[in-house]
Short mmCIF file of C-alpha atoms in Angstrom, two decimals:
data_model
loop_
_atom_site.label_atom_id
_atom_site.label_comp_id
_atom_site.label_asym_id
_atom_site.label_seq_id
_atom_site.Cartn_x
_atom_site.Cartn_y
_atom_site.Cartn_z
CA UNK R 156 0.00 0.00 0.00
CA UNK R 157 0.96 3.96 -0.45
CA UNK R 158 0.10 5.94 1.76
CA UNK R 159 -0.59 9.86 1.44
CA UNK R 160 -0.77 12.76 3.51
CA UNK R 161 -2.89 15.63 2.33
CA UNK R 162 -4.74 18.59 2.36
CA UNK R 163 -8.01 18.86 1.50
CA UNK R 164 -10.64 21.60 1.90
CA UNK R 165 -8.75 23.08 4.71
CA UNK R 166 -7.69 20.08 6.54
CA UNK R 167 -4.96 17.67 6.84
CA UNK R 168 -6.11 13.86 5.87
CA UNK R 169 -4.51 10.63 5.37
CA UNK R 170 -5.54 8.30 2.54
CA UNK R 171 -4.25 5.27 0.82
CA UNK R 172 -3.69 5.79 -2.89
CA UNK R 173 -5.58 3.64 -5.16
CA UNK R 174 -5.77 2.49 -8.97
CA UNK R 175 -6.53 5.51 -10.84
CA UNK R 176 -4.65 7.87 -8.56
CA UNK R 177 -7.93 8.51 -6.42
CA UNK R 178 -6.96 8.81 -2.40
CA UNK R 179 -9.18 6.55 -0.21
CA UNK R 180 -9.51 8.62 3.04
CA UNK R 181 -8.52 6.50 6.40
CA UNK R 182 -11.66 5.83 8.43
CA UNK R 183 -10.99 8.09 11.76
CA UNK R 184 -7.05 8.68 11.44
CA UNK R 185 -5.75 12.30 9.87
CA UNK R 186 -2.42 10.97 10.91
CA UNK R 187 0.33 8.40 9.80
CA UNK R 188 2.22 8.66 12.72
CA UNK R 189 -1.30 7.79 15.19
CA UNK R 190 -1.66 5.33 13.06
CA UNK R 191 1.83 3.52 13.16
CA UNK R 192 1.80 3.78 17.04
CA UNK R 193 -1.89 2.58 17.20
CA UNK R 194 -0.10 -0.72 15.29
CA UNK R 195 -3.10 -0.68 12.73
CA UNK R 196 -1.44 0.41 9.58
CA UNK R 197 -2.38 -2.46 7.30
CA UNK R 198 -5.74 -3.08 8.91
CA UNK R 199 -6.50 0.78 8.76
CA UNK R 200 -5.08 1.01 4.74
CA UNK R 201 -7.36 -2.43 4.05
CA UNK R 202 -10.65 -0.56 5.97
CA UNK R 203 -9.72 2.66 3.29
CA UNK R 204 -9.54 0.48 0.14
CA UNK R 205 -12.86 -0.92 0.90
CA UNK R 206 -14.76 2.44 1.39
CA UNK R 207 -15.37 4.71 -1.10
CA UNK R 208 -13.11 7.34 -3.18
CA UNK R 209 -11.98 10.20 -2.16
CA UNK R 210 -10.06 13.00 -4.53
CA UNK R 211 -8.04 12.37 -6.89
CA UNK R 212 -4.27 13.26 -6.09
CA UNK R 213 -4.34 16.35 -8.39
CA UNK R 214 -6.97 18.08 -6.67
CA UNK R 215 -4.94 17.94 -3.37
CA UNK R 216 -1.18 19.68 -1.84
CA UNK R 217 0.38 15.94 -0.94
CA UNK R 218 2.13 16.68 2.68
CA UNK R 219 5.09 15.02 4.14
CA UNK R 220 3.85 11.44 4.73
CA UNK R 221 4.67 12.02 8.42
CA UNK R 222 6.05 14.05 11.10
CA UNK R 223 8.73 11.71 12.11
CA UNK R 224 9.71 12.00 16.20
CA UNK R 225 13.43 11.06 15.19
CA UNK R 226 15.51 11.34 11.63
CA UNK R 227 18.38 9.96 11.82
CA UNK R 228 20.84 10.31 8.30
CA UNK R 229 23.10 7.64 7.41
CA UNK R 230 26.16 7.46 5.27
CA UNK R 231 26.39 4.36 3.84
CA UNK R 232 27.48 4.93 0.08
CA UNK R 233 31.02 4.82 -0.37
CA UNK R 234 31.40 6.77 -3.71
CA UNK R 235 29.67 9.42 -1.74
CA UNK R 236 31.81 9.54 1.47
CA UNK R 237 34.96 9.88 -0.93
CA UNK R 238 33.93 12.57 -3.38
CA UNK R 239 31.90 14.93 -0.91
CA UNK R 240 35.08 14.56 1.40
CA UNK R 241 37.33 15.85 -1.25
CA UNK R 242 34.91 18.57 -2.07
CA UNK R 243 34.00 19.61 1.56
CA UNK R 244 37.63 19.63 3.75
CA UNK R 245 39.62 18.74 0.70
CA UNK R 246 40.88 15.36 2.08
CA UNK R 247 40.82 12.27 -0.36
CA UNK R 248 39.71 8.89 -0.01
CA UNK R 249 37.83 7.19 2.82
CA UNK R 250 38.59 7.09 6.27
CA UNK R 251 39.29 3.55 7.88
CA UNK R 252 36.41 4.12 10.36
CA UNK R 253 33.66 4.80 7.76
CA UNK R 254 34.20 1.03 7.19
CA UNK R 255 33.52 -0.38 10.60
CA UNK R 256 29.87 1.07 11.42
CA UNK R 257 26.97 2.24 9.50
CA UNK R 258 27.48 5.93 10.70
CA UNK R 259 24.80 8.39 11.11
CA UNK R 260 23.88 11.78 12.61
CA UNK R 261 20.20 13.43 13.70
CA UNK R 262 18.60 15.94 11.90
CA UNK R 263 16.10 18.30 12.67
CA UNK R 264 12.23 16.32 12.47
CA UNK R 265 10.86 20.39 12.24
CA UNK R 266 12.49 20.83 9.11
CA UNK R 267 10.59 18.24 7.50
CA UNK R 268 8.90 19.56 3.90
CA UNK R 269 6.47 18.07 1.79
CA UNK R 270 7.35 16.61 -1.17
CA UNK R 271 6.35 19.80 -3.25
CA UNK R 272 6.67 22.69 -0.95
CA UNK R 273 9.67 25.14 -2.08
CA UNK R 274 13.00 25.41 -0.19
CA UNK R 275 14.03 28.88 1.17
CA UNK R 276 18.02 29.31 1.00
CA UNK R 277 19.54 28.54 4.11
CA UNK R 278 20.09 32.16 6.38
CA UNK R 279 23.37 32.71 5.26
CA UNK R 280 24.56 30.28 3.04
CA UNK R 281 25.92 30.72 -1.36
CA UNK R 282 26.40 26.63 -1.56
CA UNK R 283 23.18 25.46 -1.71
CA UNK R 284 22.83 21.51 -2.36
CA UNK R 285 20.35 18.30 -2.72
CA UNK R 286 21.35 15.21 -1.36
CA UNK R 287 18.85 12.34 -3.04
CA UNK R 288 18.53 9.30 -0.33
CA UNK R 289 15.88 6.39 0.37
CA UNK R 290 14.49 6.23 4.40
CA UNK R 291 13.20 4.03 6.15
CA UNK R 292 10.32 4.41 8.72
CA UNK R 293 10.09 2.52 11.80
CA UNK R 294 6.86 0.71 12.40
CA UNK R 295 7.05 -1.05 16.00
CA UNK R 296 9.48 -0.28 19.00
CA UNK R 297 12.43 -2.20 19.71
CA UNK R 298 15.89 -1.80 20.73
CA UNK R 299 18.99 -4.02 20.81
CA UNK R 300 17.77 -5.51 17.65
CA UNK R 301 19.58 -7.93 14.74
CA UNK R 302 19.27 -6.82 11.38
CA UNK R 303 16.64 -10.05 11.16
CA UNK R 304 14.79 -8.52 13.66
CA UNK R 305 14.97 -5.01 12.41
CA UNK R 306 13.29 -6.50 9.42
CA UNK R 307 10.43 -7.00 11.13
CA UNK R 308 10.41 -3.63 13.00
CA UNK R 309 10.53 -1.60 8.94
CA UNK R 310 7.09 -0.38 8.24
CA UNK R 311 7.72 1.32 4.89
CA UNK R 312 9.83 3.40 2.77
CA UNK R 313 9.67 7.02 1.10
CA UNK R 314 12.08 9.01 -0.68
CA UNK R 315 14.47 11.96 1.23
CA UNK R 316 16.29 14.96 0.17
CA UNK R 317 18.78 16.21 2.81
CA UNK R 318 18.96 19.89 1.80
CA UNK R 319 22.66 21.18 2.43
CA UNK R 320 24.09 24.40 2.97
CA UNK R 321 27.82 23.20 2.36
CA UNK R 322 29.55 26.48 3.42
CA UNK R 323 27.87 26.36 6.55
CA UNK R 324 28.52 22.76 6.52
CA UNK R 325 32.19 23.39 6.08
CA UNK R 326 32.78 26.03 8.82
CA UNK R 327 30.96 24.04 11.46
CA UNK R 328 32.31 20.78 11.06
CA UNK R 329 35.69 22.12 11.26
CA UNK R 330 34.74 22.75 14.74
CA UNK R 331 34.68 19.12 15.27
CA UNK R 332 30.57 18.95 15.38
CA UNK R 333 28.41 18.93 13.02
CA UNK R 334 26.48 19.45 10.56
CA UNK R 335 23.66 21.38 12.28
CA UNK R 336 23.01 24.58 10.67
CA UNK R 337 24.38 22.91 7.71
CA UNK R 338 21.54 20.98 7.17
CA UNK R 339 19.02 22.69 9.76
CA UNK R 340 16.57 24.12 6.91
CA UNK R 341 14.59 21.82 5.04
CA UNK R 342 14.41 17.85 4.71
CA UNK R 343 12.05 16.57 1.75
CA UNK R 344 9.97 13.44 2.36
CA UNK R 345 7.23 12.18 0.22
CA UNK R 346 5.29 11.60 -2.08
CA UNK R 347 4.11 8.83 -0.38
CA UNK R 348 5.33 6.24 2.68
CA UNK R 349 5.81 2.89 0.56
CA UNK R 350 4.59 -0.45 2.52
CA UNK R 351 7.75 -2.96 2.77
CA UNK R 352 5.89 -5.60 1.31
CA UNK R 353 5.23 -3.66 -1.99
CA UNK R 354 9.62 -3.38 -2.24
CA UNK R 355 10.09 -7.05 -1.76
CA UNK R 356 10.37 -8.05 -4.92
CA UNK R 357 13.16 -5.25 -5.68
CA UNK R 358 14.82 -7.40 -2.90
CA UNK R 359 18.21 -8.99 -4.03
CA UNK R 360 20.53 -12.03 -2.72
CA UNK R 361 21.97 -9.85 -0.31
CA UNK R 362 19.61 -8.37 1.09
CA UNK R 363 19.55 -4.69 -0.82
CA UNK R 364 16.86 -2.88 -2.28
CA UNK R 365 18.01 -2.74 -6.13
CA UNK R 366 15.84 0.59 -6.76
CA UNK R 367 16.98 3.01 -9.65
CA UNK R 368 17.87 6.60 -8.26
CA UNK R 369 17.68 9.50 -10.19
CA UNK R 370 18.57 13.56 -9.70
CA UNK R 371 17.65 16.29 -11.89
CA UNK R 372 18.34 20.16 -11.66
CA UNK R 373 16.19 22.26 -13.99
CA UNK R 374 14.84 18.87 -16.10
CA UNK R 375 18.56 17.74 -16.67
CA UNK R 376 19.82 14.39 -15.37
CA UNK R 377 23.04 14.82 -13.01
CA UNK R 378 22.69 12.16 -11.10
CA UNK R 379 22.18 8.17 -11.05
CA UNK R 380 22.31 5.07 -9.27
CA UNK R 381 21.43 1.96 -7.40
CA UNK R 382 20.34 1.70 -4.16
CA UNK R 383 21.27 -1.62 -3.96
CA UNK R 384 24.68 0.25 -3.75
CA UNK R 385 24.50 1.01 -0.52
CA UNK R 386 27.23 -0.61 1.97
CA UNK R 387 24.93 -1.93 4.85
CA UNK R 388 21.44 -2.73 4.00
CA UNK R 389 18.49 -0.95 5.80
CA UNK R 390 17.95 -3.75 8.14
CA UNK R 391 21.50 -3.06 9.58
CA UNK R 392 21.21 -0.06 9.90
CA UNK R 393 17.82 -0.35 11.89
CA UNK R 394 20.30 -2.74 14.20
CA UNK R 395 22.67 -0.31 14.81
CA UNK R 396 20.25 2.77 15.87
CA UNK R 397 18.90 0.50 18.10
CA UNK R 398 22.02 -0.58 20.16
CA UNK R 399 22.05 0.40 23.73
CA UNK R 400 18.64 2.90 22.65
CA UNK R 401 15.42 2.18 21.44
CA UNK R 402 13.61 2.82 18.28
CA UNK R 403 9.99 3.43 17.79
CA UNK R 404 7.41 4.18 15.73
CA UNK R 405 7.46 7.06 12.73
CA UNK R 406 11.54 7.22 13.28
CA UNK R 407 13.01 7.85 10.16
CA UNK R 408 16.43 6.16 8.97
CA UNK R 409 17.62 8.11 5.89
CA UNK R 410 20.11 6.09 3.71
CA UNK R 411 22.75 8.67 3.18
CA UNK R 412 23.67 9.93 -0.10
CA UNK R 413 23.81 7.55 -3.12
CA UNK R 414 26.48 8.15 -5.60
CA UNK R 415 27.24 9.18 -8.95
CA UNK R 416 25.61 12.39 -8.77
CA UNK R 417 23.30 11.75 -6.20
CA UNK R 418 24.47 15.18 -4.68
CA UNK R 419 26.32 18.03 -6.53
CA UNK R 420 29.00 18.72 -3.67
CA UNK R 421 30.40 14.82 -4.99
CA UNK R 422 30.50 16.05 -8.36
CA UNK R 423 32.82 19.27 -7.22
CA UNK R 424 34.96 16.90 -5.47
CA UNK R 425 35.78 14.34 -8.95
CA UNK R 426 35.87 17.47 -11.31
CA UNK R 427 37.63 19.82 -9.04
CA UNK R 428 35.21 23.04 -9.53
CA UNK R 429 31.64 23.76 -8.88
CA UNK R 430 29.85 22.14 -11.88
CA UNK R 431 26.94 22.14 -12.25
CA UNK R 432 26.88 25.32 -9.81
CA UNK R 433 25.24 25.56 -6.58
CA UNK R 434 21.44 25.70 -6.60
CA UNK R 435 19.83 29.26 -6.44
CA UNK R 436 16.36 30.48 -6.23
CA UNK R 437 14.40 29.40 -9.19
CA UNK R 438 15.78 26.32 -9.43
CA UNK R 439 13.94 22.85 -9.37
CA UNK R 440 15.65 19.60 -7.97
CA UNK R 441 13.51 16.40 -9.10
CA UNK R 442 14.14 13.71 -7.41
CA UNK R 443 12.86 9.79 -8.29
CA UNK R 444 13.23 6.37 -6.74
CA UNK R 445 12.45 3.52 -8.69
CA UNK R 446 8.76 1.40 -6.73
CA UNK R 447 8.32 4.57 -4.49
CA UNK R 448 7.70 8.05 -6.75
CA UNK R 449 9.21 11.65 -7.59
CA UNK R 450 9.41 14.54 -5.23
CA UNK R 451 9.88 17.58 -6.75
CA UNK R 452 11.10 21.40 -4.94
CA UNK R 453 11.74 24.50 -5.86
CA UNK R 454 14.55 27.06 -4.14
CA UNK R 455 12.97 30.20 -3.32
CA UNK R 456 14.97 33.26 -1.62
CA UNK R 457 15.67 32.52 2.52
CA UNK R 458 16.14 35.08 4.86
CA UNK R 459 19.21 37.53 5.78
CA UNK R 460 20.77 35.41 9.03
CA UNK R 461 19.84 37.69 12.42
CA UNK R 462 23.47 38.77 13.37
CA UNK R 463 25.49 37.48 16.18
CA UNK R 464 28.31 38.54 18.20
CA UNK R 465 31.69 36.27 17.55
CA UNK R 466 32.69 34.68 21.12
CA UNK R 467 34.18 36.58 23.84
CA UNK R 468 37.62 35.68 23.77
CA UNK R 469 38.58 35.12 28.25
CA UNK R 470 41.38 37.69 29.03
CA UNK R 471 43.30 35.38 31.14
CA UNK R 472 43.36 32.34 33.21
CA UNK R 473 39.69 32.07 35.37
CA UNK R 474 39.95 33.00 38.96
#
């Protein structure tokens, strides 16, 4: 099933999309997130497919297919890690740790955007960039989990777009944090939260999704791949969020970055200048994932950052 949150004649709803592209409204639930940690999801999407239509998905502004609690942003394709490192501190290769954990950071769950709304330019910021990734969305609590447990514990899938200031990216991280305000603006989700049962068949031997990924600025193709690409499959990664914590339901697990163009900052880092350019207002970043749809935003003008003070340097030891 696909699920879709929406607004419609002034309200938010929640309805499973059905043949045709006509929404089936959820009996009683205006909310995916309820409705994971109610546990009914299938039995709720089954009760909407049996009742009648509802409008089609033209006629409606598709919203962000939750409001996740948690996002946490993986890095798990290799290509990736070496080409935005060159790009971004100007070191090559990989480092040795990358290899021994599927590493991740949080992001901010406010910043989530629908899969349509425009992105305002980071406060601040000149080097403005996508970042096309797959997430996964936790359906029932655990913690401590295998990756064949974790299985279990993946509700569904949706496509993400980890908006990046790099410059700010760049001057925070070389505080040794970070990013924050690098990546504090927007995060796309959308169109629609996938069921895993609909991506089994995409399934391979090992494990991996093997969905087609691709980027577009402006209608032109910069970026492709597999997700199957990916160095630890979802299911390990679910593992590894969960050690020592827990996990629960509407968390979001993005993917990290695929490669080959799957952001622009790797394609500065293999060609050694900033081509294609960083994205400005007017432009439209399009991305699609093969079995889950297209989200498509446009960059609008931000706001001028509210000025701060640079930190008070101490005179002299404290007494």
């Amino acid at each position: 099933m696909r699920f879709a949150s929406y607004a419609h004649l002034g309200r938010p709803r929640l309805g499973v999309v059905g043949d045709g592209g006509r929404l089936h409204p959820v009996p009683g639930h205006d909310s995916l997130l309820d409705l994971l940690r109610a546990g009914r999801l299938h039995e709720a999407g089954a009760a909407a497919l049996g009742a009648p239509e509802g409008p089609r998905l033209p006629d409606v502004a598709l919203l962000p297919p939750l409001q996740p609690p948690t996002v946490r942003d993986f890095v798990t394709f290799e290509e990736h890690v070496a080409g935005v490192r060159r790009s971004v501190d100007g070191t090559a290769g990989v480092p040795d740790q990358w290899y021994q954990a599927p590493a991740f950071y949080f992001t901010n769950p406010y910043a989530v955007i629908g899969p349509y709304d425009d992105v305002p330019v980071p406060p601040g910021s000149a080097v403005l960039d996508f970042e096309l990734e797959v997430a996964a969305v936790i359906g029932r609590a655990g913690r401590d989990l295998t990756p064949g447990q974790a299985r279990d514990h993946i509700i569904g899938y949706t496509v993400f777009n980890d908006w990046s200031a790099r410059d700010l990216q760049s001057a925070e991280m070389a505080v040794g944090l970070g990013p924050c305000k690098g990546k504090d603006t927007a995060t796309t989700l959308g169109p629609y939260l996938v069921t895993a049962d609909e991506l089994e068949p995409y399934r391979d031997s090992d494990g991996f999704l093997c969905l087609a990924l691709t980027a577009a600025v402006n209608g032109e193709v910069v970026g492709r791949d597999l997700l199957s690409h990916m160095s630890w499959t979802f299911e390990e990664m679910a593992a590894y969020a969960s050690r020592g914590t827990w996990v629960r339901p509407g968390d979001v697990l993005g993917s990290g970055t695929c490669g080959n163009g799957g952001c622009l900052a790797e394609l500065w880092g293999v060609r050694g200048e900033q081509s294609p350019p960083p994205l400005k207002p007017g432009d439209t970043v399009t991305l699609t994932v093969e079995g889950i749809g297209t989200v498509s935003n446009t960059v609008v003008p931000g706001v001028a950052p509210v000025p701060l003070t640079a930190a008070r340097r101490r005179p002299g030891p404290r007494r």
